[in-house]
PDB file of C-alpha atoms in Angstrom:
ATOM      1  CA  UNK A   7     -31.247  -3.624 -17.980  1.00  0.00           C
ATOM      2  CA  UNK A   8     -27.653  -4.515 -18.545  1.00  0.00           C
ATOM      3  CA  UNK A   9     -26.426  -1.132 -18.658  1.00  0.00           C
ATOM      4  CA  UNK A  10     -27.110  -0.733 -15.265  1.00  0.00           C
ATOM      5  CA  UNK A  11     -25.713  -3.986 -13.813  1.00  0.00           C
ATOM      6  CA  UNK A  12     -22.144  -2.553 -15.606  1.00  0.00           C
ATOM      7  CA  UNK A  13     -22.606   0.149 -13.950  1.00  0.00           C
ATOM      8  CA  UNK A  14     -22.788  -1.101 -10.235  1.00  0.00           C
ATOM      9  CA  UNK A  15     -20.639  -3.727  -9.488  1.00  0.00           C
ATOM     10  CA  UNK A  16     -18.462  -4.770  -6.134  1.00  0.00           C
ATOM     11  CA  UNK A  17     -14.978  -6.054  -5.784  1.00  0.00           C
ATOM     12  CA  UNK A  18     -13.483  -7.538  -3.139  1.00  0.00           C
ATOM     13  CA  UNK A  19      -9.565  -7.433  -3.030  1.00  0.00           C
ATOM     14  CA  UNK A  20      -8.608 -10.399  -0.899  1.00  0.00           C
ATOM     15  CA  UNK A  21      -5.097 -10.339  -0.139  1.00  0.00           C
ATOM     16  CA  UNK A  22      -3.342 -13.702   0.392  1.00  0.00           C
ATOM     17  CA  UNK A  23      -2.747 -15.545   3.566  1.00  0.00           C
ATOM     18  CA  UNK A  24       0.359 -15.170   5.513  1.00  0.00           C
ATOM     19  CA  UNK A  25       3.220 -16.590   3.974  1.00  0.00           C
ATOM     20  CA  UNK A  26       6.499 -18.096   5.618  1.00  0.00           C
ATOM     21  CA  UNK A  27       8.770 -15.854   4.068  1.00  0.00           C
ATOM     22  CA  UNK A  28       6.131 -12.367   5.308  1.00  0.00           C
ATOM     23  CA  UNK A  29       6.867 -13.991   8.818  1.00  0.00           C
ATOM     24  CA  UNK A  30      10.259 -13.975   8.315  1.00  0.00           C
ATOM     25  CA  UNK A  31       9.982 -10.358   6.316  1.00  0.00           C
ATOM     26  CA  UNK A  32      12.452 -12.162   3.249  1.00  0.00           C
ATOM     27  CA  UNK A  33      11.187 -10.182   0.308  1.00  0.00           C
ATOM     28  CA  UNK A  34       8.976 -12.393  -2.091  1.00  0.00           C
ATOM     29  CA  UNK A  35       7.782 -10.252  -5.195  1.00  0.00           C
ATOM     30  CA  UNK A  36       7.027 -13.315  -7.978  1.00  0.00           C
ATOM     31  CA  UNK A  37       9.153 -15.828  -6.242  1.00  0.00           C
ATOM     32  CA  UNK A  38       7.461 -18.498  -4.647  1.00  0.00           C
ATOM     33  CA  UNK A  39       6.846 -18.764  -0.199  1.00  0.00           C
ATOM     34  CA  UNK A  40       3.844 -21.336   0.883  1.00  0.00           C
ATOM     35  CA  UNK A  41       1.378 -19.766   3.117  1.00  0.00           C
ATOM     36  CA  UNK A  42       1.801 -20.230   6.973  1.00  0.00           C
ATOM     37  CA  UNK A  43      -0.127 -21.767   9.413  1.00  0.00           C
ATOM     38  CA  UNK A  44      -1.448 -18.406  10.165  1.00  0.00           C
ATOM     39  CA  UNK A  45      -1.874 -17.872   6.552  1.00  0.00           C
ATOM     40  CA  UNK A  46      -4.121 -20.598   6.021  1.00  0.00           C
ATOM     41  CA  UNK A  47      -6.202 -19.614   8.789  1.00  0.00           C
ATOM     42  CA  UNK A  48      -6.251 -16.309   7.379  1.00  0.00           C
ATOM     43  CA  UNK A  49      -7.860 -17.635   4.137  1.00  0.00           C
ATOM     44  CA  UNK A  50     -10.058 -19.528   6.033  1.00  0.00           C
ATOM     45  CA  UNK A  51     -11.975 -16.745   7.770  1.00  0.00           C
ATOM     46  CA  UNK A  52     -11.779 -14.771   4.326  1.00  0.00           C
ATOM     47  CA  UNK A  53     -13.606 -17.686   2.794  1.00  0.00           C
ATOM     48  CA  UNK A  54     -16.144 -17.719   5.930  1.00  0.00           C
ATOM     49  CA  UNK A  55     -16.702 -13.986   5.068  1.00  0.00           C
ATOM     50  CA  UNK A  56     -17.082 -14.197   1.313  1.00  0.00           C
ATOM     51  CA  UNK A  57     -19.007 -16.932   1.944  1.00  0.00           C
ATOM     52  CA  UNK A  58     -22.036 -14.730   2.282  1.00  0.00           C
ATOM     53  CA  UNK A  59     -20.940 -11.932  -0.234  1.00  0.00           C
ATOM     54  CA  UNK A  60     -22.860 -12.823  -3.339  1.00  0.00           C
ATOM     55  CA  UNK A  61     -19.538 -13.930  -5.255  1.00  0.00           C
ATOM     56  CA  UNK A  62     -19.753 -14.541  -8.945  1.00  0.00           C
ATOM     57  CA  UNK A  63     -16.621 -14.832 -10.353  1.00  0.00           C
ATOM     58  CA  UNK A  64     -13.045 -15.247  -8.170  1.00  0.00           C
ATOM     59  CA  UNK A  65      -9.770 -14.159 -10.458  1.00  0.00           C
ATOM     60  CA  UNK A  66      -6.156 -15.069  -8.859  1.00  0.00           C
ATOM     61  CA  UNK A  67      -2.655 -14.086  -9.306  1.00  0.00           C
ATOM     62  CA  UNK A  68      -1.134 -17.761 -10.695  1.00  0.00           C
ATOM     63  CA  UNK A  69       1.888 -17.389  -7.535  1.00  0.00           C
ATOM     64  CA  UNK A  70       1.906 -20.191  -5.669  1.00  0.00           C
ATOM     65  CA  UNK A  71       0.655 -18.405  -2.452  1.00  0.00           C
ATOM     66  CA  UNK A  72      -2.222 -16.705  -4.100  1.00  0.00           C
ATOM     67  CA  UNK A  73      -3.007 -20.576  -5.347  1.00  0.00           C
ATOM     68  CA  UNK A  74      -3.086 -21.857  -2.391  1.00  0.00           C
ATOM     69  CA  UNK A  75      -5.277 -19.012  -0.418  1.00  0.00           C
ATOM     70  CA  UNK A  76      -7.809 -19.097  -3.838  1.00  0.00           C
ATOM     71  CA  UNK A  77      -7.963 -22.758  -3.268  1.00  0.00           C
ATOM     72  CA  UNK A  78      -9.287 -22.465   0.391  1.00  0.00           C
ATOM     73  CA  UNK A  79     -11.661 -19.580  -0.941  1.00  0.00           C
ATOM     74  CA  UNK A  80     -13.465 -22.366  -3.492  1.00  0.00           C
ATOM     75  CA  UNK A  81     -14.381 -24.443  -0.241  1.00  0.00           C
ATOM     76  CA  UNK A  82     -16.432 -21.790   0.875  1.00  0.00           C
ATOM     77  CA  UNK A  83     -17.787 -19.868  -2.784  1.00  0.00           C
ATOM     78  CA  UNK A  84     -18.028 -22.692  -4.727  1.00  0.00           C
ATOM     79  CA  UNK A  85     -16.194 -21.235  -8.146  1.00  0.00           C
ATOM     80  CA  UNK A  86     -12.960 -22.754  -9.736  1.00  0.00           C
ATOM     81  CA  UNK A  87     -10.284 -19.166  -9.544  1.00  0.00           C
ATOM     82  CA  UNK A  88      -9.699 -18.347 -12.940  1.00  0.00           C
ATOM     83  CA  UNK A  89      -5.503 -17.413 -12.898  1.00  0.00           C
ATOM     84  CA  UNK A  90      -4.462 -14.373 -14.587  1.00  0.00           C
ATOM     85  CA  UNK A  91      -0.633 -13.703 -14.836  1.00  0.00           C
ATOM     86  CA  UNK A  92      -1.394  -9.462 -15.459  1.00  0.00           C
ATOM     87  CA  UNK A  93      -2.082  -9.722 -11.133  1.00  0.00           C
ATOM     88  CA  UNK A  94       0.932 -11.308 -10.065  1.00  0.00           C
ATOM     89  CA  UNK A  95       3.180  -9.625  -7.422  1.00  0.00           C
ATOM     90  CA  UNK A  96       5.092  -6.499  -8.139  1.00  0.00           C
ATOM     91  CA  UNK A  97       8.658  -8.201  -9.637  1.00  0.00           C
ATOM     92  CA  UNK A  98      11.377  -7.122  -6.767  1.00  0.00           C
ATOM     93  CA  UNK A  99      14.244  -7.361  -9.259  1.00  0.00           C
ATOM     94  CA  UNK A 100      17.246  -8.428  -7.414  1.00  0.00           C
ATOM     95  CA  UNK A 101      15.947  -8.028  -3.783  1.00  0.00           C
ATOM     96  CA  UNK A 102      14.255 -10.960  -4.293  1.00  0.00           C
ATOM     97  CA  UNK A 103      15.024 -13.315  -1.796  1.00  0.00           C
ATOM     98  CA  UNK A 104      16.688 -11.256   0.210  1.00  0.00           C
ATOM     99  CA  UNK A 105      15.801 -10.485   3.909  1.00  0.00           C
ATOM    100  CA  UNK A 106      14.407  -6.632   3.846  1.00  0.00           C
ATOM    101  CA  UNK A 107      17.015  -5.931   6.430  1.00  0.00           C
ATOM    102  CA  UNK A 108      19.466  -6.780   4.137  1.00  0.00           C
ATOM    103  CA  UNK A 109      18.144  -4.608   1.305  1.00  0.00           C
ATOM    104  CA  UNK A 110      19.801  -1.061   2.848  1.00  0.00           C
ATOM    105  CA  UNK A 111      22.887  -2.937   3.904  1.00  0.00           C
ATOM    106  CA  UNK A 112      23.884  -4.487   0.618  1.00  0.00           C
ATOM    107  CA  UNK A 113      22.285  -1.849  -2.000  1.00  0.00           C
ATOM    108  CA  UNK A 114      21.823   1.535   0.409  1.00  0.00           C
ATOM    109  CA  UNK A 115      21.693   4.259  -2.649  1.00  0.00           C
ATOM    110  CA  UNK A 116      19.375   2.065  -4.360  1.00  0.00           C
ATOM    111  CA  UNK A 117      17.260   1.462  -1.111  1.00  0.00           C
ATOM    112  CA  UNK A 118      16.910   5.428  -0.086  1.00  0.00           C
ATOM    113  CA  UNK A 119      16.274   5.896  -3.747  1.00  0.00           C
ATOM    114  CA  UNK A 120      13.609   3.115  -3.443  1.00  0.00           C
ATOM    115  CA  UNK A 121      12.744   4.908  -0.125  1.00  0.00           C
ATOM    116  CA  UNK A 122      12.267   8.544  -1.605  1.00  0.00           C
ATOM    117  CA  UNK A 123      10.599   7.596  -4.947  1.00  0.00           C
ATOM    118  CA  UNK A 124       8.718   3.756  -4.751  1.00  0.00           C
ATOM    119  CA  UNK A 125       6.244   5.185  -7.698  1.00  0.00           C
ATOM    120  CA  UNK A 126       9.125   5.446  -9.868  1.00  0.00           C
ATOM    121  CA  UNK A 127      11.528   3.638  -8.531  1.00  0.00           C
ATOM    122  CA  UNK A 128      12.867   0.917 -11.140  1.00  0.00           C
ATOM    123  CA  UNK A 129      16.622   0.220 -10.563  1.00  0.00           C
ATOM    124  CA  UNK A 130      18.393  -3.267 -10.394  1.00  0.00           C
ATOM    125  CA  UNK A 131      14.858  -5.141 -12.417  1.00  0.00           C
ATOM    126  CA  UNK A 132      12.641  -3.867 -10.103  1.00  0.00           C
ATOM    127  CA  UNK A 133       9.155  -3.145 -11.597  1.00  0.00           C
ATOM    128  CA  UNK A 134       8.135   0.599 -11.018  1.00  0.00           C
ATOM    129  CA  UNK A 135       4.141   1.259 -10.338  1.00  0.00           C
ATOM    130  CA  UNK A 136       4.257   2.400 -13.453  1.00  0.00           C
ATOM    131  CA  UNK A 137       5.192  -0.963 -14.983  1.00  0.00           C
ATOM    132  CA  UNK A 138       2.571  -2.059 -13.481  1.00  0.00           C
ATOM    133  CA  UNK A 139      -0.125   0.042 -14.168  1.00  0.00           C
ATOM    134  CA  UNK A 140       0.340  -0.560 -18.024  1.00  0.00           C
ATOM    135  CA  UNK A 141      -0.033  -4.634 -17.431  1.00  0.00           C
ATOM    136  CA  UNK A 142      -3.056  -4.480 -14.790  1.00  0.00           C
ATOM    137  CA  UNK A 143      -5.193  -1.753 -16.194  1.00  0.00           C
ATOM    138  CA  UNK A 144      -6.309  -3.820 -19.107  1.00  0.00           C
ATOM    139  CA  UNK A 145      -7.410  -5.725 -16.453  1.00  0.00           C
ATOM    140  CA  UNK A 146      -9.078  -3.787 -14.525  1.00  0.00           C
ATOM    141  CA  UNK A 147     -10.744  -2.186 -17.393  1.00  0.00           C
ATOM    142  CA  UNK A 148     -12.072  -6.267 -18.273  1.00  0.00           C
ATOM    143  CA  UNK A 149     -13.411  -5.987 -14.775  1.00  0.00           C
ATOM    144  CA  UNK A 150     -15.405  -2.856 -15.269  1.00  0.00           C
ATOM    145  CA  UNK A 151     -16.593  -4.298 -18.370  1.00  0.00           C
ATOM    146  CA  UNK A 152     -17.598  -7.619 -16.957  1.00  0.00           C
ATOM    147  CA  UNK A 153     -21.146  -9.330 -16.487  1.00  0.00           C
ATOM    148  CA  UNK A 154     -20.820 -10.731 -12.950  1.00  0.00           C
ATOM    149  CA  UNK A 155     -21.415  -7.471 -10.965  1.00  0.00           C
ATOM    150  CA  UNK A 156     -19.631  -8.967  -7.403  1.00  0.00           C
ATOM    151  CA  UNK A 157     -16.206 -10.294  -8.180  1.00  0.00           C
ATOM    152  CA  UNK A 158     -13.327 -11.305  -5.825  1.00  0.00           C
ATOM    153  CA  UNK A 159      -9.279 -10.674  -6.919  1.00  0.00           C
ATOM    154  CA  UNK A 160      -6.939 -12.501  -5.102  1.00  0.00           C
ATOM    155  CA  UNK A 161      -3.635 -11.064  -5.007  1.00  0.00           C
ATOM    156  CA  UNK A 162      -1.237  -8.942  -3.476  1.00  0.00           C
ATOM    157  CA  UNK A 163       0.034  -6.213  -1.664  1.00  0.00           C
ATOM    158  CA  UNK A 164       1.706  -3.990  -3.983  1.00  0.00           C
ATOM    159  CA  UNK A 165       0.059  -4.983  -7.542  1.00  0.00           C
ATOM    160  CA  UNK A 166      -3.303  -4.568  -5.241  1.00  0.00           C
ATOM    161  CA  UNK A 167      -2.692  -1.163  -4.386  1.00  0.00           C
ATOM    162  CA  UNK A 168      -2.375  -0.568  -8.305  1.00  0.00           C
ATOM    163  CA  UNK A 169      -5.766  -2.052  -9.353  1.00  0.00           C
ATOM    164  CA  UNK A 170      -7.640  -0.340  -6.240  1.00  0.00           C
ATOM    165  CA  UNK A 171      -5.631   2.859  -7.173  1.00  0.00           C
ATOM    166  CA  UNK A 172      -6.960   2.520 -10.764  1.00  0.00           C
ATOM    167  CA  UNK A 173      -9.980   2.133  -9.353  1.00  0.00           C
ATOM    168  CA  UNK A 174     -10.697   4.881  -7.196  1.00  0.00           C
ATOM    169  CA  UNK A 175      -8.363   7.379  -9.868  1.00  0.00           C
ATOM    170  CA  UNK A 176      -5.303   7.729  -6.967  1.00  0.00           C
ATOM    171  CA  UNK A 177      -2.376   9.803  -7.325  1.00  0.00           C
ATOM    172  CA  UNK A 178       0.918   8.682  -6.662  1.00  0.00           C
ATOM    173  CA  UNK A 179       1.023   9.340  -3.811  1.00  0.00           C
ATOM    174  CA  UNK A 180      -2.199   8.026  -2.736  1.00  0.00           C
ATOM    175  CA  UNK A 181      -1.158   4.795  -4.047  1.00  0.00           C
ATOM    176  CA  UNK A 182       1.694   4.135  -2.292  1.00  0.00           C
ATOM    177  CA  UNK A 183      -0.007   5.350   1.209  1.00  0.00           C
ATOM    178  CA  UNK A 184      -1.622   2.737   2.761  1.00  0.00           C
ATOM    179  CA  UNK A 185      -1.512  -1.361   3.550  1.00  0.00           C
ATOM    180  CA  UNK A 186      -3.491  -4.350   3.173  1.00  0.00           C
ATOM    181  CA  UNK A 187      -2.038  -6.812   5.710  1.00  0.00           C
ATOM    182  CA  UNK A 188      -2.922 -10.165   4.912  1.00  0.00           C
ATOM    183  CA  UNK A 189      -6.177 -10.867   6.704  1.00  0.00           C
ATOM    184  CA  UNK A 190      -7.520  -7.921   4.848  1.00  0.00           C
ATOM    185  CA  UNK A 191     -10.152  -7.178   2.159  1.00  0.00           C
ATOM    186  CA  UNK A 192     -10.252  -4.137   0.571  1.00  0.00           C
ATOM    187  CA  UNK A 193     -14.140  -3.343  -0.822  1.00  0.00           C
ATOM    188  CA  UNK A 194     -14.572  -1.116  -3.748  1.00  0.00           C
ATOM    189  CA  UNK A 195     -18.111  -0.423  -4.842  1.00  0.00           C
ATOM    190  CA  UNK A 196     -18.734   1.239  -8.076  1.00  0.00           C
ATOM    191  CA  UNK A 197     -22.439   3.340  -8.632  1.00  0.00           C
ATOM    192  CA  UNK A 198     -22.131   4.864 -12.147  1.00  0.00           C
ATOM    193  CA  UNK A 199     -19.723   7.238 -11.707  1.00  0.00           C
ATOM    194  CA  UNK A 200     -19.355   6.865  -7.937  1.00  0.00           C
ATOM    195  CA  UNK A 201     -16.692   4.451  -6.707  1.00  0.00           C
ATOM    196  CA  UNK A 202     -15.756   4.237  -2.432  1.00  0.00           C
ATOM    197  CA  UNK A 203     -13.886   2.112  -0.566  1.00  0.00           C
ATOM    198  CA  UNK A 204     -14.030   0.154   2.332  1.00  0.00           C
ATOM    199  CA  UNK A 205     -12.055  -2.733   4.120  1.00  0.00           C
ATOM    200  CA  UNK A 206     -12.596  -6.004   6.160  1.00  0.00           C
ATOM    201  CA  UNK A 207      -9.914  -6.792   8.531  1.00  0.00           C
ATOM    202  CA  UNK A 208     -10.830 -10.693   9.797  1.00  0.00           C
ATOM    203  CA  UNK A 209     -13.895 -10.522   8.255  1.00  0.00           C
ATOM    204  CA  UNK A 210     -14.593  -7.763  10.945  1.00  0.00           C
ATOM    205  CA  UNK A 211     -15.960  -5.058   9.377  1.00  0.00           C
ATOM    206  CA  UNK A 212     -16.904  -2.402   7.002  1.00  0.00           C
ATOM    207  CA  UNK A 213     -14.351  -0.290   8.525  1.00  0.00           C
ATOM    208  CA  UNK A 214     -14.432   3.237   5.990  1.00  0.00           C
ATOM    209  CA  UNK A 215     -11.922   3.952   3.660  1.00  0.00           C
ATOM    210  CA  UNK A 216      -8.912   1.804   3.191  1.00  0.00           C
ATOM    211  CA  UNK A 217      -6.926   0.461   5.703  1.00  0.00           C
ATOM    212  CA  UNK A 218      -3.884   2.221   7.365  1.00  0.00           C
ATOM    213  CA  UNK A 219      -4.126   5.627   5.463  1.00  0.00           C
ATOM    214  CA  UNK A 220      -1.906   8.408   6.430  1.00  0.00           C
TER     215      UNK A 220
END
């Protein structure tokens, strides 16, 4: 009955590998950084894990590091990522490029306004989370909506916490309280009505919840 295979579905949020520029903590937002060594041995084990995870469909942010983690993913799936630009990387404005610890130094009201408010934070063309709830929800609600009932969304840190946040109906400040480092995979299952979460960390897992909640 198809109304009930909309109504359960799985989604695995993979975030992407390592990158040189996380190593290095430069801020990245939609500017490019290639994945690490570490990275790509990151999306390795992710691919060894979804490997056995039923996958039917695998949707990518179109950044160059999400590319490049997606493309080690296909090895182990078998499905070509289909790139959707609504799941690219929170847009860091003018940070971009910049080393974080150079972020208070140069701009400090703008940082401890950052620091006080990220939600709504949206000073020199940063994207607040609402920004980006209003260009990933139509995605997420294409998810819901979708046939394939186990899906996996490579992406990112930030725009991640959105969709899974959409998902599981977060406030604010649930949003902005936890993080996927990037060897994790954040599960949500969805029963009807009933959605929960759970989380992979190096394919090691389920682990309750998400990952490094307050």
């Amino acid at each position: 009955d198809s109304r009930i295979s909309k109504n359960q579905k799985t989604i695995f949020f993979v975030r992407h590998g390592q990158t040189e520029w996380n190593a290095i903590k430069r801020v990245q937002g939609q500017w490019n950084s290639d994945l690490s060594k570490t990275g790509e041995r990151q999306a390795k084990r992710n691919g060894e894990f979804l490997e056995g995870q039923g996958i039917e469909c695998l949707f990518s942010s179109p950044l160059e590091r999400t590319r490049q983690t997606s493309e080690i993913l296909k090895h182990y799936i078998s499905l070509e990522p289909i790139y959707d630009s609504r799941i690219m990387e929170w847009d860091t404005g003018h940070w971009s490029g910049f080393m974080w610890e150079e972020i208070p130094k140069n701009w400090p009201l703008e940082y401890e306004s950052w620091r006080q408010d990220p939600f709504n934070f949206n000073e020199l063309g940063c994207e607040s989370y609402p920004d980006m709830i209003e260009r990933a929800n139509p995605f997420v609600q294409e998810l819901k909506l979708s046939k394939e009932n186990t899906i996996a969304v490579v992406s990112h840190g930030i725009i991640g916490r959105v969709m899974i946040g959409l998902l599981l109906k977060h406030s604010e400040k649930e949003m902005v309280s936890y993080h996927q480092t990037n060897d994790t995979i954040i599960k949500v299952e969805m029963s009807g009505e009933k959605v929960k979460a759970s989380h992979f960390i190096g394919g090691e897992g389920p682990y309750g919840g998400l990952p490094g909640t307050i």
